[in-house]
XYZ file of N, CA and C in Angstrom:
720
model
N 136.158 103.957 106.306
C 134.885 103.797 106.993
C 133.791 103.467 105.973
N 132.957 102.514 106.300
C 131.836 102.171 105.438
C 130.526 102.609 106.077
N 129.549 102.876 105.233
C 128.214 103.223 105.711
C 127.226 102.271 105.065
N 126.342 101.707 105.854
C 125.349 100.760 105.353
C 124.084 101.514 104.967
N 123.542 101.167 103.804
C 122.326 101.806 103.303
C 121.196 100.780 103.274
N 120.265 100.904 104.222
C 119.106 100.018 104.285
C 118.033 100.564 103.357
N 117.561 99.743 102.416
C 116.575 100.180 101.434
C 115.267 99.415 101.604
N 114.168 100.147 101.722
C 112.835 99.575 101.916
C 112.032 99.710 100.626
N 111.467 98.610 100.114
C 110.793 98.645 98.809
C 109.404 99.264 98.844
N 108.923 99.587 97.660
C 107.578 100.109 97.466
C 106.587 98.946 97.405
N 105.297 99.275 97.327
C 104.256 98.240 97.261
C 104.503 97.310 96.082
N 104.467 96.015 96.358
C 104.695 95.012 95.327
C 106.155 94.716 95.068
N 107.050 95.496 95.655
C 108.475 95.336 95.421
C 109.124 94.379 96.404
N 110.324 93.934 96.054
C 111.112 93.062 96.925
C 112.508 93.655 97.046
N 113.371 92.959 97.740
C 114.750 93.424 97.886
C 115.428 93.573 96.533
N 114.943 92.812 95.561
C 115.567 92.792 94.243
C 115.539 94.150 93.544
N 114.564 95.009 93.884
C 114.425 96.278 93.160
C 115.620 97.197 93.382
N 116.369 96.965 94.465
C 117.529 97.811 94.746
C 118.859 97.145 94.384
N 118.836 95.862 94.040
C 120.083 95.149 93.793
C 120.902 95.777 92.658
N 120.211 96.360 91.688
C 120.913 96.932 90.545
C 121.707 98.185 90.920
N 121.460 98.725 92.113
C 122.233 99.880 92.579
C 123.666 99.493 92.948
N 123.901 98.231 93.191
C 125.181 97.774 93.746
C 126.373 98.323 92.986
N 126.344 98.257 91.667
C 127.495 98.683 90.868
C 127.606 100.193 90.719
N 126.575 100.926 91.149
C 126.611 102.382 91.050
C 126.984 103.049 92.372
N 126.801 102.341 93.465
C 127.070 102.942 94.777
C 128.567 103.118 95.016
N 128.911 104.131 95.773
C 130.292 104.390 96.170
C 130.846 103.156 96.897
N 132.123 102.833 96.711
C 132.700 101.650 97.376
C 132.553 101.669 98.897
N 132.411 102.856 99.466
C 132.267 102.954 100.918
C 130.837 102.710 101.390
N 129.897 102.550 100.450
C 128.487 102.347 100.798
C 128.117 100.879 100.606
N 127.621 100.261 101.658
C 127.203 98.850 101.611
C 125.687 98.781 101.507
N 125.194 98.169 100.444
C 123.755 98.066 100.221
C 123.151 96.974 101.094
N 122.062 97.327 101.814
C 121.323 96.361 102.638
C 119.849 96.443 102.223
N 119.455 95.705 101.167
C 118.054 95.751 100.726
C 117.175 94.879 101.623
N 116.176 95.484 102.219
C 115.293 94.754 103.131
C 114.288 93.924 102.336
N 114.128 92.685 102.741
C 113.130 91.802 102.125
C 111.906 91.760 103.027
N 110.757 92.121 102.481
C 109.523 92.096 103.250
C 108.896 90.708 103.195
N 108.122 90.380 104.206
C 107.464 89.075 104.262
C 106.513 88.898 103.081
N 106.489 87.684 102.525
C 105.524 87.351 101.490
C 106.001 87.520 100.069
N 107.286 87.884 99.895
C 107.811 88.032 98.537
C 109.293 87.729 98.504
N 109.840 87.556 97.278
C 111.269 87.294 97.128
C 111.705 86.067 97.906
N 112.770 86.208 98.670
C 113.302 85.091 99.450
C 112.396 84.709 100.622
N 111.346 85.517 100.877
C 110.407 85.238 101.980
C 109.004 84.957 101.435
N 108.958 84.399 100.243
C 107.701 84.198 99.523
C 106.696 83.377 100.313
N 107.138 82.413 101.096
C 106.211 81.539 101.788
C 105.640 82.104 103.081
N 106.113 83.265 103.502
C 105.666 83.839 104.775
C 104.387 84.654 104.592
N 103.562 84.716 105.646
C 102.311 85.494 105.536
C 102.584 86.989 105.430
N 101.683 87.704 104.762
C 101.811 89.153 104.643
C 101.585 89.817 106.001
N 102.063 91.038 106.114
C 101.862 91.803 107.348
C 100.390 92.184 107.495
N 99.925 92.146 108.722
C 98.550 92.575 108.994
C 98.428 94.090 108.911
N 99.498 94.783 109.288
C 99.470 96.250 109.281
C 100.899 96.777 109.331
N 101.039 98.102 109.315
C 102.362 98.726 109.320
C 103.124 98.417 110.605
N 102.419 98.352 111.722
C 103.078 98.086 113.001
C 103.756 96.716 112.986
N 103.094 95.724 112.414
C 103.688 94.389 112.326
C 104.913 94.397 111.408
N 104.823 95.158 110.328
C 105.963 95.280 109.421
C 107.163 95.892 110.131
N 106.920 96.920 110.916
C 108.009 97.585 111.654
C 108.640 96.622 112.647
N 107.825 95.874 113.370
C 108.368 94.901 114.336
C 109.237 93.865 113.633
N 108.824 93.468 112.439
C 109.570 92.470 111.685
C 110.889 93.033 111.156
N 110.891 94.281 110.725
C 112.069 94.879 110.100
C 113.067 95.445 111.112
N 112.606 95.734 112.311
C 113.472 96.379 113.299
C 114.742 95.585 113.608
N 114.683 94.256 113.759
C 115.925 93.505 114.014
C 116.974 93.691 112.919
N 116.551 93.724 111.647
C 117.495 93.959 110.552
C 118.132 95.337 110.686
N 117.314 96.335 111.006
C 117.829 97.698 111.149
C 118.820 97.778 112.310
N 118.478 97.158 113.423
C 119.360 97.202 114.585
C 120.660 96.448 114.337
N 120.550 95.286 113.715
C 121.752 94.510 113.385
C 122.675 95.323 112.484
N 122.087 96.008 111.510
C 122.872 96.833 110.592
C 123.480 98.023 111.322
N 122.669 98.681 112.153
C 123.138 99.868 112.872
C 124.290 99.541 113.808
N 124.163 98.443 114.541
C 125.173 98.094 115.546
C 126.403 97.444 114.920
N 126.278 96.970 113.682
C 127.403 96.309 113.031
C 128.093 97.160 111.988
N 127.730 98.459 111.926
C 128.290 99.355 110.918
C 128.932 100.568 111.570
N 129.859 101.182 110.839
C 130.418 102.453 111.302
C 129.300 103.490 111.387
N 128.432 103.511 110.398
C 127.234 104.349 110.392
C 126.255 103.745 109.394
N 125.024 104.224 109.426
C 124.041 103.674 108.502
C 123.041 104.740 108.085
N 122.400 104.487 106.943
C 121.388 105.379 106.395
C 120.163 104.560 106.030
N 119.047 105.256 105.817
C 117.780 104.599 105.524
C 117.169 105.225 104.277
N 116.730 104.372 103.339
C 116.061 104.837 102.129
C 114.763 104.060 101.967
N 113.672 104.776 101.716
C 112.406 104.118 101.441
C 111.664 104.841 100.341
N 111.027 104.084 99.448
C 110.251 104.707 98.373
C 108.787 104.328 98.513
N 107.897 105.333 98.461
C 106.456 105.148 98.506
C 106.064 104.402 99.791
N 105.554 103.178 99.713
C 105.258 102.431 100.938
C 106.502 102.298 101.803
N 107.660 102.178 101.187
C 108.913 102.093 101.932
C 109.187 103.342 102.753
N 108.726 104.507 102.261
C 108.873 105.738 103.033
C 108.013 105.700 104.292
N 106.783 105.198 104.123
C 105.892 105.064 105.276
C 106.527 104.156 106.329
N 107.029 103.003 105.892
C 107.656 102.070 106.835
C 108.916 102.673 107.452
N 109.698 103.385 106.635
C 110.900 104.019 107.156
C 110.582 105.045 108.231
N 109.549 105.849 108.000
C 109.128 106.853 108.976
C 108.740 106.193 110.294
N 107.987 105.106 110.233
C 107.571 104.419 111.459
C 108.755 103.722 112.134
N 109.700 103.206 111.362
C 110.899 102.598 111.935
C 111.707 103.636 112.710
N 111.793 104.841 112.184
C 112.523 105.910 112.876
C 111.927 106.179 114.249
N 110.608 106.216 114.325
C 109.971 106.438 115.631
C 110.203 105.254 116.570
N 110.173 104.043 116.034
C 110.434 102.864 116.862
C 111.857 102.910 117.421
N 112.818 103.275 116.595
C 114.206 103.403 117.047
C 114.325 104.449 118.148
N 113.673 105.568 117.924
C 113.746 106.657 118.905
C 113.131 106.237 120.233
N 111.979 105.578 120.175
C 111.290 105.165 121.397
C 112.116 104.176 122.208
N 112.915 103.347 121.510
C 113.737 102.349 122.187
C 115.123 102.885 122.555
N 115.436 104.098 122.138
C 116.731 104.686 122.467
C 117.886 104.179 121.631
N 117.593 103.645 120.446
C 118.646 103.139 119.565
C 119.165 104.256 118.655
N 120.389 104.111 118.149
C 120.937 105.162 117.284
C 120.127 105.320 116.002
N 119.866 106.564 115.654
C 119.155 106.872 114.415
C 120.152 106.929 113.259
N 119.663 106.737 112.049
C 120.578 106.798 110.899
C 121.169 108.190 110.709
N 122.333 108.221 110.095
C 122.974 109.508 109.823
C 122.216 110.282 108.760
N 121.622 109.552 107.821
C 120.906 110.176 106.718
C 119.636 109.384 106.447
N 118.540 110.116 106.193
C 117.257 109.475 105.904
C 116.721 110.009 104.584
N 116.482 109.081 103.635
C 115.894 109.430 102.346
C 114.457 108.921 102.321
N 113.489 109.832 102.217
C 112.092 109.453 102.077
C 111.665 109.864 100.674
N 111.249 108.897 99.883
C 111.052 109.099 98.450
C 109.631 108.737 98.027
N 109.052 109.558 97.160
C 107.791 109.206 96.526
C 106.597 109.111 97.449
N 106.586 109.914 98.530
C 105.432 109.923 99.431
C 105.346 111.269 100.135
N 104.109 111.782 100.246
C 103.895 113.037 100.937
C 103.952 112.865 102.443
N 103.923 113.988 103.139
C 103.939 113.968 104.605
C 102.743 113.172 105.130
N 102.909 112.507 106.288
C 101.851 111.604 106.782
C 100.462 112.212 106.848
N 100.326 113.441 107.304
C 98.987 114.019 107.431
C 98.379 114.353 106.075
N 99.208 114.520 105.052
C 98.696 114.800 103.701
C 98.208 113.531 103.009
N 98.842 112.410 103.309
C 98.519 111.144 102.658
C 97.417 110.371 103.370
N 96.984 110.880 104.509
C 96.143 110.106 105.413
C 94.900 109.506 104.761
N 94.218 110.268 103.929
C 92.936 109.786 103.401
C 93.039 109.162 102.012
N 94.245 109.061 101.496
C 94.391 108.564 100.129
C 94.554 107.035 100.085
N 94.184 106.459 98.984
C 94.345 105.025 98.667
C 93.728 104.105 99.716
N 92.737 104.580 100.442
C 92.150 103.748 101.494
C 91.457 102.512 100.929
N 90.783 102.667 99.804
C 89.965 101.589 99.265
C 90.596 100.892 98.058
N 91.794 101.284 97.667
C 92.383 100.744 96.439
C 92.477 99.226 96.479
N 92.871 98.669 97.618
C 93.074 97.219 97.709
C 91.774 96.435 97.572
N 90.626 97.129 97.687
C 89.331 96.459 97.609
C 88.708 96.551 96.217
N 89.382 97.225 95.285
C 88.831 97.364 93.938
C 88.745 96.007 93.237
N 87.780 95.830 92.332
C 87.761 94.624 91.493
C 89.051 94.539 90.689
N 89.387 93.333 90.249
C 90.668 93.113 89.581
C 90.930 94.094 88.444
N 89.927 94.307 87.588
C 90.117 95.189 86.437
C 90.478 96.606 86.850
N 89.734 97.165 87.819
C 89.997 98.523 88.286
C 91.322 98.598 89.034
N 91.627 97.552 89.772
C 92.893 97.516 90.510
C 94.076 97.536 89.540
N 93.979 96.768 88.470
C 95.043 96.737 87.467
C 95.181 98.085 86.770
N 94.065 98.755 86.514
C 94.134 100.081 85.895
C 94.846 101.071 86.806
N 94.609 100.956 88.107
C 95.303 101.837 89.055
C 96.798 101.549 89.060
N 97.176 100.299 88.973
C 98.596 99.932 88.916
C 99.245 100.505 87.655
N 98.537 100.429 86.536
C 99.076 100.983 85.287
C 99.237 102.488 85.394
N 98.307 103.142 86.071
C 98.385 104.595 86.236
C 99.615 104.987 87.040
N 99.902 104.213 88.071
C 101.064 104.495 88.909
C 102.366 104.282 88.145
N 102.370 103.288 87.240
C 103.592 102.963 86.505
C 104.508 102.104 87.370
N 105.693 101.846 86.843
C 106.692 101.103 87.610
C 106.596 99.605 87.511
N 105.453 99.093 87.009
C 105.289 97.650 86.875
C 105.686 97.224 85.456
N 106.450 96.154 85.317
C 106.831 95.703 83.976
C 105.600 95.324 83.158
N 105.622 95.648 81.870
C 104.462 95.370 81.017
C 104.134 93.879 80.965
N 105.176 93.030 81.152
C 104.954 91.579 81.123
C 103.962 91.139 82.201
N 103.945 91.904 83.302
C 103.061 91.544 84.403
C 101.607 91.527 83.958
N 101.243 92.457 83.094
C 99.846 92.588 82.678
C 99.499 91.671 81.506
N 100.495 91.026 80.947
C 100.277 90.204 79.765
C 100.242 88.704 80.071
N 100.655 88.329 81.255
C 100.733 86.911 81.597
C 99.933 86.631 82.876
N 98.922 85.813 82.749
C 98.049 85.540 83.889
C 98.810 84.889 85.034
N 99.825 84.071 84.705
C 100.590 83.405 85.763
C 101.297 84.427 86.656
N 101.864 85.450 86.024
C 102.529 86.496 86.795
C 101.524 87.289 87.623
N 100.390 87.596 87.009
C 99.352 88.324 87.741
C 98.886 87.540 88.960
N 98.688 86.253 88.783
C 98.240 85.412 89.893
C 99.245 85.410 91.032
N 100.530 85.551 90.689
C 101.571 85.561 91.705
C 101.663 86.910 92.429
N 101.550 87.981 91.656
C 101.802 89.301 92.223
C 100.566 90.011 92.771
N 99.391 89.677 92.303
C 98.184 90.365 92.777
C 98.000 90.259 94.294
N 98.175 89.074 94.896
C 98.028 89.016 96.361
C 99.052 89.899 97.085
N 100.280 89.957 96.574
C 101.310 90.799 97.189
C 100.907 92.264 97.100
N 100.483 92.679 95.916
C 100.111 94.073 95.697
C 98.894 94.455 96.535
N 97.897 93.590 96.581
C 96.704 93.900 97.381
C 97.066 94.001 98.868
N 97.932 93.112 99.332
C 98.337 93.149 100.742
C 99.068 94.448 101.064
N 99.933 94.887 100.152
C 100.683 96.113 100.386
C 99.775 97.345 100.333
N 98.860 97.368 99.365
C 97.931 98.500 99.288
C 96.996 98.526 100.500
N 96.678 97.358 101.033
C 95.872 97.296 102.259
C 96.657 97.880 103.428
N 97.937 97.526 103.541
C 98.785 98.049 104.611
C 98.818 99.573 104.558
N 99.012 100.115 103.352
C 99.075 101.563 103.196
C 97.708 102.199 103.437
N 96.672 101.593 102.877
C 95.344 102.164 102.979
C 94.792 102.188 104.391
N 95.163 101.207 105.198
C 94.641 101.122 106.566
C 95.578 101.765 107.587
N 96.685 102.323 107.115
C 97.631 102.984 108.016
C 96.978 104.194 108.683
N 97.123 104.280 110.008
C 96.585 105.401 110.777
C 97.751 106.183 111.369
N 97.948 107.376 110.860
C 99.042 108.208 111.376
C 98.645 108.857 112.691
N 99.615 108.932 113.615
C 99.399 109.659 114.870
C 100.564 110.611 115.077
N 100.229 111.810 115.511
C 101.251 112.832 115.698
C 102.135 112.498 116.898
N 103.430 112.675 116.723
C 104.421 112.490 117.777
C 105.427 113.626 117.682
N 106.256 113.810 118.702
C 107.252 114.881 118.610
C 108.121 114.697 117.373
N 108.564 115.778 116.760
C 109.399 115.644 115.558
C 110.669 114.851 115.835
N 111.122 114.158 114.825
C 112.334 113.341 114.945
C 113.570 114.238 115.010
N 114.555 113.876 115.840
C 115.750 114.716 115.997
C 116.773 114.505 114.880
N 116.373 114.829 113.661
C 117.255 114.653 112.500
C 116.749 115.507 111.341
N 117.425 115.406 110.223
C 117.035 116.098 108.999
C 116.623 115.058 107.968
N 115.541 115.333 107.263
C 115.039 114.427 106.253
C 115.440 114.908 104.855
N 115.776 113.973 103.999
C 115.980 114.265 102.587
C 114.800 113.664 101.843
N 113.984 114.514 101.236
C 112.749 114.091 100.583
C 112.940 114.162 99.074
N 112.774 113.026 98.402
C 112.961 112.931 96.958
C 111.623 112.693 96.273
N 111.483 113.261 95.078
C 110.244 113.013 94.342
C 110.439 113.294 92.861
N 109.574 112.709 92.040
C 109.577 112.962 90.611
C 108.774 114.205 90.293
N 109.254 115.018 89.374
C 108.572 116.260 89.018
C 107.177 116.020 88.457
N 106.980 114.878 87.818
C 105.692 114.581 87.194
C 104.866 113.573 87.991
N 105.228 113.381 89.250
C 104.511 112.415 90.094
C 103.215 113.043 90.588
N 102.079 112.502 90.127
C 100.789 113.022 90.577
C 100.152 112.111 91.634
N 100.948 111.180 92.169
C 100.439 110.265 93.198
C 100.656 110.821 94.603
N 101.665 111.659 94.753
C 102.000 112.208 96.072
C 101.032 113.330 96.419
N 100.531 113.317 97.641
C 99.523 114.280 98.065
C 100.135 115.349 98.977
N 99.709 116.591 98.738
C 100.128 117.705 99.582
C 101.509 118.223 99.226
N 101.854 119.416 99.697
C 103.178 119.990 99.445
C 104.262 119.171 100.142
N 105.325 118.867 99.441
C 106.407 118.085 100.038
C 107.052 118.800 101.220
N 107.003 120.129 101.221
C 107.613 120.880 102.324
C 106.923 120.620 103.660
N 105.739 119.985 103.623
C 105.049 119.649 104.873
C 105.842 118.646 105.705
N 106.787 117.940 105.075
C 107.653 117.025 105.832
C 108.481 117.780 106.882
N 108.651 119.087 106.716
C 109.486 119.864 107.643
C 109.026 119.734 109.087
N 107.722 119.617 109.294
C 107.205 119.579 110.656
C 107.502 118.251 111.369
N 108.028 117.272 110.629
C 108.268 115.952 111.214
C 109.709 115.734 111.664
N 110.561 116.725 111.513
C 111.966 116.590 111.904
C 112.479 117.920 112.438
N 113.211 117.861 113.528
C 113.697 119.096 114.154
C 114.659 119.859 113.251
N 115.356 119.137 112.373
C 116.306 119.778 111.461
C 115.670 120.110 110.108
N 114.352 119.916 110.004
C 113.674 120.227 108.761
C 113.923 119.186 107.690
N 113.742 119.591 106.444
C 113.941 118.649 105.348
C 114.548 119.349 104.140
N 115.210 118.567 103.325
C 115.769 119.034 102.069
C 115.011 118.356 100.947
N 114.480 119.147 100.024
C 113.694 118.606 98.915
C 114.563 118.450 97.679
N 114.433 117.302 97.020
C 115.164 117.042 95.787
C 114.194 116.494 94.749
N 114.075 117.193 93.626
C 113.164 116.787 92.566
C 113.947 116.255 91.369
N 113.406 115.197 90.775
C 114.034 114.540 89.629
C 113.051 114.494 88.468
N 113.577 114.449 87.262
C 112.714 114.240 86.102
C 112.049 112.871 86.234
N 110.767 112.808 85.870
C 110.084 111.523 85.912
C 108.847 111.537 86.782
N 108.185 110.395 86.816
C 106.951 110.252 87.572
C 107.168 109.570 88.910
N 106.187 108.758 89.311
C 106.241 108.139 90.639
C 107.439 107.197 90.783
N 107.857 106.597 89.677
C 108.987 105.674 89.733
C 110.239 106.292 89.117
N 110.445 107.564 89.435
C 111.637 108.269 88.963
C 112.920 107.578 89.433
N 112.875 106.866 90.546
C 114.094 106.224 91.064
C 114.622 105.172 90.097
N 113.754 104.642 89.233
C 114.213 103.743 88.161
C 114.503 104.533 86.882
N 113.633 105.491 86.589
C 113.798 106.286 85.374
C 115.096 107.109 85.416
N 115.438 107.597 86.600
C 116.631 108.436 86.776
C 117.579 107.798 87.787
N 117.767 106.513 87.638
C 118.562 105.753 88.607
C 119.959 106.336 88.800
N 120.620 106.670 87.713
C 121.978 107.199 87.812
C 122.007 108.482 88.652
N 121.039 109.378 88.424
C 121.000 110.641 89.158
C 120.680 110.421 90.639
N 119.735 109.522 90.895
C 119.346 109.241 92.283
C 120.524 108.669 93.068
N 121.199 107.691 92.488
C 122.325 107.067 93.188
C 123.481 108.058 93.356
N 123.659 108.944 92.396
C 124.713 109.962 92.517
C 124.454 110.865 93.725
N 123.197 111.244 93.937
C 122.833 112.062 95.101
C 123.097 111.289 96.392
N 122.709 110.023 96.413
C 122.928 109.191 97.594
C 124.422 109.079 97.898
N 125.218 108.809 96.879
C 126.664 108.701 97.076
C 127.244 109.970 97.677
N 126.855 111.105 97.123
C 127.396 112.381 97.600
C 127.036 112.620 99.065
N 125.779 112.369 99.398
C 125.334 112.638 100.766
C 125.936 111.658 101.767
N 126.051 110.397 101.383
C 126.526 109.398 102.340
C 128.029 109.455 102.553
N 128.769 109.779 101.540
C 130.233 109.810 101.713
C 130.690 111.096 102.391
N 129.727 112.002 102.629
C 130.002 113.210 103.405
C 129.172 113.228 104.680
N 128.661 112.044 105.065
C 127.724 111.961 106.176
C 128.379 112.238 107.523
N 127.627 112.832 108.444
C 128.140 113.077 109.809
C 128.096 111.813 110.662
N 128.453 111.938 111.921
C 128.437 110.811 112.864
C 126.994 110.413 113.188
N 126.777 109.167 113.674
C 125.422 108.729 114.032
C 124.764 109.651 115.057
N 123.433 109.715 115.015
C 122.668 110.555 115.936
C 122.021 109.660 116.974
N 122.173 110.030 118.251
C 121.511 109.289 119.325
C 120.379 110.142 119.889
N 119.183 109.584 120.007
C 118.047 110.385 120.509
C 118.207 110.701 121.987
């Protein structure tokens, strides 16, 4: 039996950020890196106006994967966690099968993050770049070559706008258990991670790794090892 792992990128990221996991994943795990509009293989497409538009765009990929797999899981980091959370509610509302395992990484519970990063996308270029450096995760070459900056700045601003303008609304907790991952030195995540418990009927499991906001790259081997263990012991799909 194989399990498909849908991976949602962070702000400024593309499907490529997860491709390097391929050789580390268990043979029974099939990597499905989601490509967001406006970057990577979809570079010519317009950016999302908001999170709702992103969810509508990504839902067909999730459904195709869910219906074409023995089972499937969902992983999102930072902005990807926000999108993953909203995708779960969209699946539930439509009565589609939920993933067997959900990994939400590098983001606090929705009500804790609500007021953060609202204005980041509107900062002048210099201040915006300083914020990116503070977060980490961006290759140093990006800041040294104007051509690269010119290419990536619109993507990053669009993603920070999506996150900053996101309006969370309370809904009944999701009928599943969440696995919440974070870096021990990540000072970007707001609020206690245990607050995620209120968003799922089965609560949440917290996993901390050495590193900062981009611990998933810094501790890639450890992160993928956890994913392998959880997915190869995963239960049957959950239907809402």
